[in-house]
Coordinates of C-alpha atoms in Angstrom, one line a residue:
X1 CA 146.8 -68.2 -71.4
X2 CA 150.4 -66.9 -71.7
X3 CA 152.9 -68.3 -74.1
X4 CA 154.6 -70.7 -71.7
X5 CA 151.3 -72.2 -70.7
X6 CA 150.4 -72.7 -74.3
X7 CA 153.8 -74.4 -74.9
X8 CA 153.2 -76.8 -71.9
X9 CA 149.7 -77.5 -73.2
X10 CA 151.1 -78.4 -76.6
X11 CA 153.7 -80.6 -75.1
X12 CA 151.0 -82.5 -73.1
X13 CA 149.4 -83.3 -76.5
X14 CA 152.5 -84.9 -78.0
X15 CA 152.7 -88.7 -77.5
X16 CA 155.7 -90.9 -77.4
X17 CA 155.9 -92.6 -80.9
X18 CA 156.3 -96.0 -79.3
X19 CA 153.7 -95.7 -76.5
X20 CA 150.2 -94.2 -76.2
X21 CA 151.3 -91.8 -73.5
X22 CA 152.1 -88.0 -73.6
X23 CA 155.8 -87.2 -73.3
X24 CA 155.0 -85.0 -70.3
X25 CA 153.3 -88.0 -68.5
X26 CA 156.4 -90.1 -69.2
X27 CA 158.5 -87.4 -67.6
X28 CA 160.6 -86.9 -70.7
X29 CA 160.4 -83.1 -70.6
X30 CA 163.0 -81.8 -68.1
X31 CA 162.3 -78.1 -68.6
X32 CA 161.2 -75.4 -71.0
X33 CA 162.8 -72.0 -71.4
X34 CA 161.1 -69.2 -73.3
X35 CA 162.8 -65.9 -74.2
X36 CA 161.5 -63.5 -76.8
X37 CA 159.9 -66.1 -79.0
X38 CA 162.7 -68.5 -78.7
X39 CA 161.9 -71.8 -77.0
X40 CA 164.3 -74.4 -75.6
X41 CA 162.9 -77.8 -74.6
X42 CA 165.2 -80.1 -72.7
X43 CA 164.4 -83.8 -72.8
X44 CA 165.6 -86.8 -70.7
X45 CA 165.5 -90.0 -72.7
X46 CA 164.2 -93.2 -71.1
X47 CA 167.4 -94.9 -72.3
X48 CA 170.6 -93.4 -73.5
X49 CA 170.3 -94.6 -77.2
X50 CA 166.5 -94.1 -77.5
X51 CA 165.8 -93.7 -81.2
X52 CA 162.4 -92.0 -80.5
X53 CA 164.1 -88.8 -79.3
X54 CA 164.6 -87.7 -82.9
X55 CA 160.9 -88.2 -83.7
X56 CA 159.9 -86.5 -80.5
X57 CA 162.1 -83.6 -81.2
X58 CA 160.6 -83.2 -84.7
X59 CA 157.1 -83.4 -83.2
X60 CA 158.0 -80.7 -80.6
X61 CA 159.4 -78.3 -83.2
X62 CA 156.5 -78.8 -85.5
X63 CA 153.9 -78.3 -82.8
X64 CA 155.5 -75.3 -81.1
X65 CA 156.3 -73.4 -84.3
X66 CA 152.6 -73.4 -85.0
X67 CA 152.0 -71.4 -81.9
X68 CA 151.6 -67.6 -82.3
X69 CA 154.6 -65.9 -80.7
X70 CA 157.1 -68.8 -81.2
X71 CA 159.8 -67.9 -83.7
X72 CA 162.4 -70.5 -83.0
X73 CA 162.4 -73.9 -81.2
X74 CA 165.4 -75.8 -80.0
X75 CA 165.2 -79.3 -78.6
X76 CA 168.1 -80.6 -76.5
X77 CA 168.5 -84.2 -75.2
X78 CA 170.3 -84.1 -71.9
X79 CA 172.1 -86.9 -70.2
X80 CA 173.2 -85.1 -67.0
X81 CA 170.5 -86.9 -65.0
X82 CA 169.1 -90.4 -65.7
X83 CA 165.4 -90.9 -66.5
X84 CA 163.6 -93.1 -63.9
X85 CA 160.1 -94.3 -63.5
X86 CA 159.7 -91.8 -60.7
X87 CA 159.4 -89.1 -63.3
X88 CA 156.1 -90.5 -64.6
X89 CA 152.8 -89.1 -63.6
X90 CA 150.0 -91.2 -62.3
X91 CA 148.2 -90.7 -65.6
X92 CA 151.2 -92.0 -67.4
X93 CA 151.4 -95.1 -65.2
X94 CA 147.6 -95.7 -65.7
X95 CA 147.9 -95.4 -69.5
X96 CA 150.9 -97.7 -69.7
X97 CA 149.2 -100.3 -67.5
X98 CA 146.1 -100.1 -69.7
X99 CA 148.3 -100.6 -72.7
X100 CA 149.7 -103.8 -71.1
X101 CA 153.0 -102.6 -69.8
X102 CA 154.2 -103.3 -66.3
X103 CA 155.4 -100.1 -64.7
X104 CA 157.6 -100.5 -61.6
X105 CA 157.1 -98.2 -58.6
X106 CA 160.7 -97.8 -57.6
X107 CA 162.5 -98.8 -60.7
X108 CA 164.9 -101.5 -59.4
X109 CA 165.7 -105.0 -60.6
X110 CA 164.8 -106.5 -57.2
X111 CA 161.3 -105.1 -57.4
X112 CA 158.6 -107.7 -58.3
X113 CA 157.2 -107.4 -61.8
X114 CA 153.4 -107.1 -61.6
X115 CA 151.4 -108.4 -64.5
X116 CA 149.2 -105.6 -65.9
X117 CA 146.6 -108.1 -67.0
X118 CA 145.9 -110.1 -63.8
X119 CA 147.9 -108.3 -61.1
X120 CA 150.1 -111.4 -60.3
X121 CA 153.7 -111.1 -59.4
X122 CA 154.4 -114.6 -60.5
X123 CA 156.4 -113.4 -63.5
X124 CA 159.7 -114.5 -65.0
X125 CA 162.2 -112.6 -67.1
X126 CA 162.1 -114.1 -70.7
X127 CA 164.3 -111.7 -72.5
X128 CA 166.3 -108.6 -71.4
X129 CA 165.9 -107.2 -74.9
X130 CA 162.3 -106.1 -75.6
X131 CA 160.8 -104.4 -78.6
X132 CA 162.6 -101.1 -77.6
X133 CA 165.8 -100.4 -75.8
X134 CA 164.0 -99.3 -72.6
X135 CA 161.9 -102.5 -72.2
X136 CA 162.3 -106.1 -71.3
X137 CA 160.0 -109.1 -71.8
X138 CA 158.5 -111.1 -69.0
X139 CA 156.1 -114.0 -68.8
X140 CA 153.2 -114.2 -66.3
X141 CA 152.9 -117.7 -65.0
X142 CA 149.5 -117.0 -63.5
X143 CA 147.6 -115.8 -66.7
X144 CA 150.1 -116.9 -69.4
X145 CA 150.5 -113.5 -71.0
X146 CA 153.8 -112.1 -72.2
X147 CA 154.4 -108.6 -70.7
X148 CA 156.7 -105.8 -71.2
X149 CA 158.4 -103.8 -68.4
X150 CA 160.5 -100.7 -68.3
X151 CA 164.1 -101.5 -67.5
X152 CA 165.5 -100.0 -64.4
X153 CA 168.6 -97.8 -64.7
X154 CA 171.8 -99.8 -65.0
X155 CA 173.1 -98.6 -61.6
X156 CA 170.1 -100.0 -59.7
X157 CA 171.4 -103.6 -59.8

């Protein structure tokens, strides 16, 4: 396995500190550049003020510097394109749903919110501000569970 493949494998093993999902399955890794032992990893945050980016960056540096052939690691958070749910892999969606998070398909406010516990779309927004900046709290009227959902981008209203 060449160095770039080793780097991608290591990135697939790093989980988001707030969710049980790999950063690659969430679609946070925009790209990786490798040149003579120097690695640049560019990330797209789920939300512009995401506090997890610092922890993720530290995890990336620690993990990649342990690889033979890596001398230097830079992590850059980029805002030139917004993160959307379309960046998630199917595995990421599956793991988030199993964790009890509603994952929209299109990532718009108009899209029905599906309960990850019972599959109902009889849900109501309870609080726009969830446990993290990128999530909102909904309530399922069918099964009575509170649920979290990724917020769509601000321009999708």
